[in-house]
Structures are given as C-alpha cells and as structure tokens.
Coordinates of C-alpha atoms in Angstrom, one line a residue:
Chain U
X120 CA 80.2 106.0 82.0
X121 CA 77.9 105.5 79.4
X122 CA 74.0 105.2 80.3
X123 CA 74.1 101.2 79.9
X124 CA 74.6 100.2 83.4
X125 CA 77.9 97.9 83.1
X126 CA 78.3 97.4 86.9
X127 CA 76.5 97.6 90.2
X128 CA 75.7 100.6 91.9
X129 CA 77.9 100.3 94.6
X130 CA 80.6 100.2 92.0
X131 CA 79.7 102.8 90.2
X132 CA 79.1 104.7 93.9
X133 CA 82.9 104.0 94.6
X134 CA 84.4 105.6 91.4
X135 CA 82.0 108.6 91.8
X136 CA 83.6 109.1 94.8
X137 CA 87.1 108.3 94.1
X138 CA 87.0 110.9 91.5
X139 CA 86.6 113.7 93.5
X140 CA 89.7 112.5 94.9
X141 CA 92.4 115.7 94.2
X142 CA 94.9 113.6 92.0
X143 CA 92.6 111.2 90.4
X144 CA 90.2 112.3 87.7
X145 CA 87.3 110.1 86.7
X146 CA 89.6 108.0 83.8
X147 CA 92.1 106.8 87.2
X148 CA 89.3 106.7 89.3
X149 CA 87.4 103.8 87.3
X150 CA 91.4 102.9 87.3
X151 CA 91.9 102.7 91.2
X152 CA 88.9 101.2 91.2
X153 CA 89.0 98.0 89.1
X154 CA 92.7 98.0 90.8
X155 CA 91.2 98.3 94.7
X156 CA 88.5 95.4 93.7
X157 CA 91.0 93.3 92.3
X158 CA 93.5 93.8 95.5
X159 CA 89.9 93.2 97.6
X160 CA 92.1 91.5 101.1
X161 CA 94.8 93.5 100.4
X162 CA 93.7 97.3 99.8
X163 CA 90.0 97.6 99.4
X164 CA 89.0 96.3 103.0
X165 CA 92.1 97.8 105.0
X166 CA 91.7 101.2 102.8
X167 CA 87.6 101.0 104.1
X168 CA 89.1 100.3 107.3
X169 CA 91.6 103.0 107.7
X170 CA 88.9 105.6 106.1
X171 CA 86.3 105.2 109.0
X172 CA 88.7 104.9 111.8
X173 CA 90.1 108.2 110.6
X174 CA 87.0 109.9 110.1
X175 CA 86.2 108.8 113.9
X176 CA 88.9 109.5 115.2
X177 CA 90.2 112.8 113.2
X178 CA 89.4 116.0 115.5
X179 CA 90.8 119.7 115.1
X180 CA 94.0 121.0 117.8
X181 CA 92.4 123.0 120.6
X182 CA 95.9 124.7 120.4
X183 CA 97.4 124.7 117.0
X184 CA 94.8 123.8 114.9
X185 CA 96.6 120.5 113.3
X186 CA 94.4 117.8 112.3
X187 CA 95.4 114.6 114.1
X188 CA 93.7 111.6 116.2
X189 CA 94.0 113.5 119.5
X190 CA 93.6 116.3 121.1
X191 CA 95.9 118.4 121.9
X192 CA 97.8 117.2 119.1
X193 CA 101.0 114.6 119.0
X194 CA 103.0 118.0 118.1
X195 CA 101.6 120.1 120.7
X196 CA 101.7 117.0 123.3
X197 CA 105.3 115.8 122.3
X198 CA 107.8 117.1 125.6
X199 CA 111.0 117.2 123.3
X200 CA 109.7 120.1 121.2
X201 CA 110.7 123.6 121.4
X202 CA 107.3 125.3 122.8
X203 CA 109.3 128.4 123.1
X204 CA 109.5 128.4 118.8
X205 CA 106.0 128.5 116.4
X206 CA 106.0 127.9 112.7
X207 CA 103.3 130.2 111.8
X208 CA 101.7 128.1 108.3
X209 CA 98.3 128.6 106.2
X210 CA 97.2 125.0 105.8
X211 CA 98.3 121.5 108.0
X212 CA 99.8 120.8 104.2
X213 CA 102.7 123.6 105.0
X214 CA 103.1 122.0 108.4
X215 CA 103.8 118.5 107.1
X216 CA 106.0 119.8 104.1
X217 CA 108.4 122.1 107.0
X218 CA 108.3 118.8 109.3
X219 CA 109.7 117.0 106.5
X220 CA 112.1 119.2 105.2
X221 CA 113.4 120.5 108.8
X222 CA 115.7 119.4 111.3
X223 CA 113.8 122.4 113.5
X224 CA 111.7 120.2 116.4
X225 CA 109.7 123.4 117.2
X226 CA 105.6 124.1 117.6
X227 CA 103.3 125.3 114.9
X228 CA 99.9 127.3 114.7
X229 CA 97.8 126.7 111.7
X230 CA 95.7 129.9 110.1
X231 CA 93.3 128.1 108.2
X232 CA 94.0 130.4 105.1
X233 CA 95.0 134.1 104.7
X234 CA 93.7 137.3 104.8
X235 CA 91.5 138.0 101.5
X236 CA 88.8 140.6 101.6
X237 CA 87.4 140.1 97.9
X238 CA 86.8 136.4 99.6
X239 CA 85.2 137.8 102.0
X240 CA 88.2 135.9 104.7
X241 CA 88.5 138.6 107.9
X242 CA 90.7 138.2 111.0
X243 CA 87.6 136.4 112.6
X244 CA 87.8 133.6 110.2
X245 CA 91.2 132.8 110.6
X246 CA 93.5 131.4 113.9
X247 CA 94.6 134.4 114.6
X248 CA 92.7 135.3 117.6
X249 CA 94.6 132.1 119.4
X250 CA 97.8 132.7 117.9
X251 CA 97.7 135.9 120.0
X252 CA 96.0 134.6 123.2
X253 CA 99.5 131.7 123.0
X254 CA 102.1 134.6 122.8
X255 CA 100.1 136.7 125.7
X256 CA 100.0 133.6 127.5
X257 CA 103.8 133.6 128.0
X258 CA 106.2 131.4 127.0
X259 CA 106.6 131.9 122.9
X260 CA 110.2 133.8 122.0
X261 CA 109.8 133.3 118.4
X262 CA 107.4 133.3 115.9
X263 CA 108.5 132.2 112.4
X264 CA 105.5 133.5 109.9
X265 CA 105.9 130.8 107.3
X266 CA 103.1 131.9 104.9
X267 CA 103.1 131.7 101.1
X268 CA 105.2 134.8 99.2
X269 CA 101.9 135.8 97.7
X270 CA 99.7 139.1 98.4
X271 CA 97.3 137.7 100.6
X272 CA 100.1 136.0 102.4
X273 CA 102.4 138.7 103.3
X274 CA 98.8 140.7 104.0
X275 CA 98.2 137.8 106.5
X276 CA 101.9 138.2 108.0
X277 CA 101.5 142.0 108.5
X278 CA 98.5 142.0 109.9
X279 CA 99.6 139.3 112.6
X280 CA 102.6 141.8 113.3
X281 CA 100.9 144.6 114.1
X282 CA 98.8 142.6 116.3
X283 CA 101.7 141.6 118.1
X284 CA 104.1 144.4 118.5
X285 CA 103.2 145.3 122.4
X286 CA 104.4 142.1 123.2
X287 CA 107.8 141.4 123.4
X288 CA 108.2 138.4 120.9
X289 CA 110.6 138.0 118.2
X290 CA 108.8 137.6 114.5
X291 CA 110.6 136.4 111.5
X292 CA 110.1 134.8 108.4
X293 CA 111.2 132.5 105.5
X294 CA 114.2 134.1 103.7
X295 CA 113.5 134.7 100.0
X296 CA 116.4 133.8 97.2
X297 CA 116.8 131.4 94.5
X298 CA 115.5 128.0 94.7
X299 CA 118.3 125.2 95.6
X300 CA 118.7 123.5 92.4
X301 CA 116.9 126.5 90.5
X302 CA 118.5 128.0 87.2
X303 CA 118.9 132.0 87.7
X304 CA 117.4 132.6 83.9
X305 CA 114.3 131.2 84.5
X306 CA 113.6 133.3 87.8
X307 CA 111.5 136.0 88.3
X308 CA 113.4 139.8 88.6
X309 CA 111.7 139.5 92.2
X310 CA 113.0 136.8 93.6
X311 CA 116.4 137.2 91.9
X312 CA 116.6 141.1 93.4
X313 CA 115.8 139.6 96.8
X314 CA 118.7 136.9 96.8
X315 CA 121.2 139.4 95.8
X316 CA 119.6 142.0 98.6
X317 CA 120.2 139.0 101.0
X318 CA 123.5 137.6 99.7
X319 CA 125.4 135.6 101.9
X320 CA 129.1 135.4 102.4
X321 CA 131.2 132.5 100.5
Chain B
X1323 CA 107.4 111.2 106.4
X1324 CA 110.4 112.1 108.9
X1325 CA 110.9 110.5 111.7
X1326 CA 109.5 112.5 113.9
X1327 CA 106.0 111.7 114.5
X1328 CA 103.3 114.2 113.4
X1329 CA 99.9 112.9 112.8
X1330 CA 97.9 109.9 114.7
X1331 CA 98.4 106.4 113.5
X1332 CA 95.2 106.0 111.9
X1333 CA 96.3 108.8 109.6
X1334 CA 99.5 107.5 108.8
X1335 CA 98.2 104.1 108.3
X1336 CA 95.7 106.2 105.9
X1337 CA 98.6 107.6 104.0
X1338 CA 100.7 104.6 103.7
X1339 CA 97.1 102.6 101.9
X1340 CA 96.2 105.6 99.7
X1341 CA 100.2 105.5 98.5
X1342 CA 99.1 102.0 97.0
X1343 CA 96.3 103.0 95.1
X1344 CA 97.6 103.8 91.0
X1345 CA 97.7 107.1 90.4
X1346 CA 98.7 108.0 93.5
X1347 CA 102.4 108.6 94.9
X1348 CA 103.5 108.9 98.6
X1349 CA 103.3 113.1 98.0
X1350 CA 100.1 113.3 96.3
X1351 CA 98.4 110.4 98.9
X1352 CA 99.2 112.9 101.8
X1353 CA 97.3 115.6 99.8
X1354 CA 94.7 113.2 98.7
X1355 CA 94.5 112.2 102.6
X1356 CA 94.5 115.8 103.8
X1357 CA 91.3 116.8 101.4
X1358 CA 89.4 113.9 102.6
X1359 CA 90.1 114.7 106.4
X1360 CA 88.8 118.2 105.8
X1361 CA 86.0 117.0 104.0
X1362 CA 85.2 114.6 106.7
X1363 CA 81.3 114.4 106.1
X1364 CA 81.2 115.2 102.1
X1365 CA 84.1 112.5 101.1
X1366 CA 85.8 110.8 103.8
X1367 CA 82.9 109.3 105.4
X1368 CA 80.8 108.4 102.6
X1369 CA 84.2 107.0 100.8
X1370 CA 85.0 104.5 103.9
X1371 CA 81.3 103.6 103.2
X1372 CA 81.5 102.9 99.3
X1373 CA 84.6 101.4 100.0
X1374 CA 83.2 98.7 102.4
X1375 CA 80.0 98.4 100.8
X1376 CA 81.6 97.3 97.1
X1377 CA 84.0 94.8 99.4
X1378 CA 81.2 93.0 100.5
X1379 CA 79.5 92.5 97.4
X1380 CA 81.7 92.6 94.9
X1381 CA 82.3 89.0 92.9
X1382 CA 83.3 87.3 89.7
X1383 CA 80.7 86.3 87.4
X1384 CA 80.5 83.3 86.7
X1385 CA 79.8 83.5 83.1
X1386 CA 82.0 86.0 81.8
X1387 CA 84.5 86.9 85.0
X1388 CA 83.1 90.4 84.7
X1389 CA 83.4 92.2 88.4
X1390 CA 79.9 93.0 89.5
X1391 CA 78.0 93.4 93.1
X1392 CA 75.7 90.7 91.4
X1393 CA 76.4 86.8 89.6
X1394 CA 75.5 86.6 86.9
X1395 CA 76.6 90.1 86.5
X1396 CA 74.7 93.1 84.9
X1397 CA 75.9 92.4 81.5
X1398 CA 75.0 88.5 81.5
X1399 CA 71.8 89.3 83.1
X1400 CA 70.6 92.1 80.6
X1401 CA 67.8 91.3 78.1
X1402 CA 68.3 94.2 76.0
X1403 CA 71.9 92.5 75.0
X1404 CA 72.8 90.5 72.0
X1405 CA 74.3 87.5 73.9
X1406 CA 75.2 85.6 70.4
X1407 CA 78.2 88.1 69.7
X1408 CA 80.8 88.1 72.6
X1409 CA 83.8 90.3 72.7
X1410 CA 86.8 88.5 74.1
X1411 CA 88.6 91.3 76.2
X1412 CA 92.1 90.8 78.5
X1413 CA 90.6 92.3 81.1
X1414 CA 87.8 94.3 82.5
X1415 CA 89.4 97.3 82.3
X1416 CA 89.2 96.3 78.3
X1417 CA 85.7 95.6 78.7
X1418 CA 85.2 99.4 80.5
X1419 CA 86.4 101.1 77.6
X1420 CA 84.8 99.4 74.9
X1421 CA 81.6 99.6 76.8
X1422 CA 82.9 103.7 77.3
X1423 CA 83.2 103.7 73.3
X1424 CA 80.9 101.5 71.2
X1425 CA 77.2 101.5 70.4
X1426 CA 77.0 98.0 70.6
X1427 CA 74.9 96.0 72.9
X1428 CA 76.8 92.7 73.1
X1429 CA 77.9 89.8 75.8
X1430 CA 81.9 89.7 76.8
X1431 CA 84.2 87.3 78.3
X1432 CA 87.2 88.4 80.6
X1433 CA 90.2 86.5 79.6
X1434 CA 91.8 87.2 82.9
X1435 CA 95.7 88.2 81.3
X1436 CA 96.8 87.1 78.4
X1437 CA 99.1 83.3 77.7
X1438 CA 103.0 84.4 78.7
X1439 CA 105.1 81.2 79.2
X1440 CA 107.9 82.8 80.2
X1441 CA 105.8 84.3 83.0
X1442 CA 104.4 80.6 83.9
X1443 CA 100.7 81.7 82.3
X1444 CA 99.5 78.5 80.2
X1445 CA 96.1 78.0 78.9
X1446 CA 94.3 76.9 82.2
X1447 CA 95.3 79.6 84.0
X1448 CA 93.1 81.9 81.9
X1449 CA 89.2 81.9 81.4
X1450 CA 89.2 79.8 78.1
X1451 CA 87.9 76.9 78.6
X1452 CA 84.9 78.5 79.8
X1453 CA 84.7 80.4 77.0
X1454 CA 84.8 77.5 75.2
X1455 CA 82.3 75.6 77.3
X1456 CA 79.9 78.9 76.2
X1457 CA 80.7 78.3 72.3
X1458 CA 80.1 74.7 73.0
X1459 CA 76.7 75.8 74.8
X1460 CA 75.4 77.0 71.4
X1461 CA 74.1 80.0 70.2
X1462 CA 77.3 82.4 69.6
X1463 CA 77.8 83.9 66.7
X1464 CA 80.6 85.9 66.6
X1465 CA 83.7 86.3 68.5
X1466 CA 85.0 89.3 68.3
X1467 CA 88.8 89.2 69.4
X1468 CA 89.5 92.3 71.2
X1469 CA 93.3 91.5 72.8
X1470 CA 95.8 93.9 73.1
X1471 CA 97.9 93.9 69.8
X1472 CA 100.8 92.5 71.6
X1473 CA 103.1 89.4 71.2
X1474 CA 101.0 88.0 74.2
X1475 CA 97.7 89.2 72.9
X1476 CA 98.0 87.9 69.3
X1477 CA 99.4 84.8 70.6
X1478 CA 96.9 84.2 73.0
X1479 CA 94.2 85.2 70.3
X1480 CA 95.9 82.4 68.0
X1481 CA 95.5 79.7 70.7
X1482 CA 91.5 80.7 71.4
X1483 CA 91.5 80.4 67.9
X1484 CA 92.7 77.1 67.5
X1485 CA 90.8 75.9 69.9
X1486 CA 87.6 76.5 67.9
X1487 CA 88.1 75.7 65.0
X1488 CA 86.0 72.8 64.7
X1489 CA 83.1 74.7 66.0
X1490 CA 80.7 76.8 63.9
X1491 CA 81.7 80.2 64.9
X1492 CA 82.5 83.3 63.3
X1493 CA 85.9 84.7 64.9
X1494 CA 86.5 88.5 64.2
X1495 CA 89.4 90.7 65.6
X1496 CA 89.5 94.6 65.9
X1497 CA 91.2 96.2 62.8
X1498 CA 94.6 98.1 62.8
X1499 CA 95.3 101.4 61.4
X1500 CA 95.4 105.0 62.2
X1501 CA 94.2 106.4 65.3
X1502 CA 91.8 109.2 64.8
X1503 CA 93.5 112.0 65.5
X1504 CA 96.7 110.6 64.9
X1505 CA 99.6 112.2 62.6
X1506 CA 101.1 109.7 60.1
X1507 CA 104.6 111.2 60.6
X1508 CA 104.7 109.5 64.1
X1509 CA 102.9 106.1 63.8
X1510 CA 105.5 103.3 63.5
X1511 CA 105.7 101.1 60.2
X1512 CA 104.0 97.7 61.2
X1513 CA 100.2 100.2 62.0
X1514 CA 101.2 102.3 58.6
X1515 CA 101.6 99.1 56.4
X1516 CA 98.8 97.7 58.3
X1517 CA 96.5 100.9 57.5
X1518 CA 97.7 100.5 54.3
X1519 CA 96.6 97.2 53.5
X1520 CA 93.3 97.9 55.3
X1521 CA 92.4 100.7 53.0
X1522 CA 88.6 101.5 52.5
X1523 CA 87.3 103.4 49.7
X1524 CA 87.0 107.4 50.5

C-alpha cells in the first residue's frame, strides 16, 4: 500500500492480516479482500463467524494431541475405530492427509514436530512421553511411525523405538519405493534402491 | 475430506468458507485453516475480529462507489486531492493498483463492470449516470479513461464518451505499448503497432 491512505483502517487491518495467511501473499490478500467485502452476506460475515466459533471452541486432544472442538477428540471418541492400531504423525496436517488417503479406521498420536537438537527440540518437547504412557497402558498392538523420510524424522522414529522395546508392541512404518504415478528417471538413487530392496511379486 | 468424520463442525464449516476465498483451493484452505488454529491468539482471533469489524462498516460511497468503512469515502473526503481530474476505473480493484502505482493525487469513479449485452449489462446497470451527474456538477477537468483494453472496456469507454460530448470535458485514456520489462518477441501485433504509432522521441 502506498502511504496515501485509500481505505479505512479496518480494511487495511483485514488485508494485513489475511496476508499472513500461508497461501496468500499481500497482492491476493488485498485480492481476497475486495472479493470477501464484495460477497459481505455471503462470505465475509459467515467466514467472521466460523473464525471465532473456532477459535472458542478449538482445544488440544488430552490423548492424541489432534486439534478438534472437543475433548477427547471425534477420532479418539469415535467407537468404530481400531484403538488397538496408532498412526504415529509429526503434525495434525499428516493426520488429515492419511485420513484422506486411507481406508485404515485406526487411532493416531500426534508428536508436535521431531527430534532436532541444533533446534534446540528434545524428547520433553515432543508427545512422546504420552505415546509411551498409551502403549504401557495396555491395549495398543501396533504402532505405525508415519513420520517424514527425513533425518530428524527417522531420528524421531528411532528414538520412540528404543523407548518402546520392553513392551511387547509391534512397530512399523511407511514402506519406501517409487511414487504411484512417479517416472523412475527423475528419482533419487535412494528411493529407487529402496523400491528394488522391497520389490514386490507381480 | 473423507467421509469419515475427523475434526469438529466448526472446523469443517471453517474449511469449507476459507475454500471460497480466491486464492485458496480446498487443499491449501485446510492448511490455511490449520496455521490459523495453531496460531489461535496471533491470527485466528484477531482475523475473526477484522473480519467482523470491516462487515459492519464497510459501505459504498456514494460519490465514487469506492468501498470504504466511511461515505463519502477516504478518497472523496481528502483535501490534499485534485478532485477536477477523475480516473474512471472498472472496478476497485483498478482503482488499488493505480493508487499502488502512480504519483498522482486525483478523484475516481468505480464503474462497477463494464457494458456486456450479451451478459444483460446495459448502461443503467453501471455507475454512469452518476458519473455523469458529477461532470454535470461542474468543476472536472479531465477524465482519464482507465478500462481494461478489452472489447467490453473500449466499448464501454465509447459509450461514457458519447455521453459527454456536449459537456466541456477533457476525456483522456491510458496509452498502449510495451510493458516495461517486456520482450518485443512475445507481445502480440495489435500493442506492437500500437507502440509503434505511439512513438516518443528517445
């Protein structure tokens, strides 16, 4: 915005705001903007409306760390999922990406993040403690540890292993290989040698 | 989202709003709506406030259909502008960018669309005869033409010019040639022959 003032403050307030906005920038904030005020009765007031009745209602899983409007979560609380299974994911993002790409009805734990010393993240500041306190408690069989393939990932996965192995509970984890529509040429000499390691019969 | 249910209403009903808003698809308005849930106090909170706040008093102004919290808005209320030179814009999103990217201190008018008869848009449903009416009123100088160099724009720029001609205006449009920054090799003929013809001396 340039410093002659060209619209209220409350304007200007709203695309301030909108541009921190991951996916909108401050060119398709002013964008959403002009586009919200223009749709006033249809997005603007029920978009208000939905923010602060999320905000009030939002709260953290006592159990698996989702974010959702009650507590224990609708996951955790729903009687037709597996409690016996737990996805094992970083962020609540992974958990809604696995939900909608899997048939699997099973339980989840959320981390908060990995393992990353230079960051100054230690077991303390991650879910981990509660994660282990769920499979003492009893009745987990499996735990899938559905973390990024990256460093601090696979840290985070061995370090939640070898806090687990007196307990008798079966850990696995995402297979690697290539990508389902993915060309062999462009992929890396990693994940190509893993999907050969893991080759599956025709 | 699958079927199965995995977040509170309110945070569905969050997702499904945030999809609406441009620049923002169903994926990235689940992202969008995760980063505002975990920064509840920073963003979400103050964004539900903006939101409602620029709801309430947002309006058209009367004078040049500008959006503003105020009518007259802070254009047609601001001393420091020259309010005999008006630039005639399609829409306020025309008038953001100009403001974004000239010097000048000057009055507008918000056509509202542009004339499209085969979309059922005729004359009255667009903000010309109040433009007229502020001709009419007296002291403009210059109108400077800034539609869209469309079919619609230029014919809709034709008609507001026609229906002025009687009065004792200057009527100026924005000039066509090459964008800065633009190569020659990829600009179509009609904005070559018009840069052309436009020539100024070096």
């Amino acid at each position: 915005m340039s410093t002659k003032r060209i619209a209220g403050a409350e304007i200007e307030k709203l695309i301030q705001l909108l541009a921190k906005v991951p996916g909108l920038g401050p060119r398709s904030a002013r964008r959403a903007a002009l586009h919200m005020i223009k749709k006033k009765d249809q997005l603007l007031t029920p978009l208000a409306g939905a923010m602060a009745d999320a905000a009030e209602k939002v709260q953290i899983c006592s159990v698996c760390a989702n974010v959702d409007t009650q507590n224990p979560c609708s996951i955790c609380t729903d009687p037709r999922r597996d409690s016996t299974t737990i996805i094992v994911v970083e962020d609540v993002a992974d958990l809604w990406a696995l939900e909608r790409a899997s048939e699997m009805s099973v339980s989840y734990h959320i981390l908060g993040g990995t393992l990353s010393p230079l960051d100054g993240v230690g077991p303390d500041d991650l879910n981990i403690k509660t994660l282990v306190d769920r499979v003492v408690g009893g009745e987990v069989k499996e735990l899938i540890l559905a973390v990024n393939a990256t460093v601090e990932g696979q840290t985070t996965a061995h370090y939640i292993t070898s806090q687990l192995e007196d307990l008798n509970v079966k850990i696995t984890r995402l297979a690697h290989g290539v990508p389902v529509g993915g060309e062999l040429d462009y992929l890396d000499e990693g994940t190509l040698s893993a999907a050969l390691r893991s080759r599956t019969n025709f």
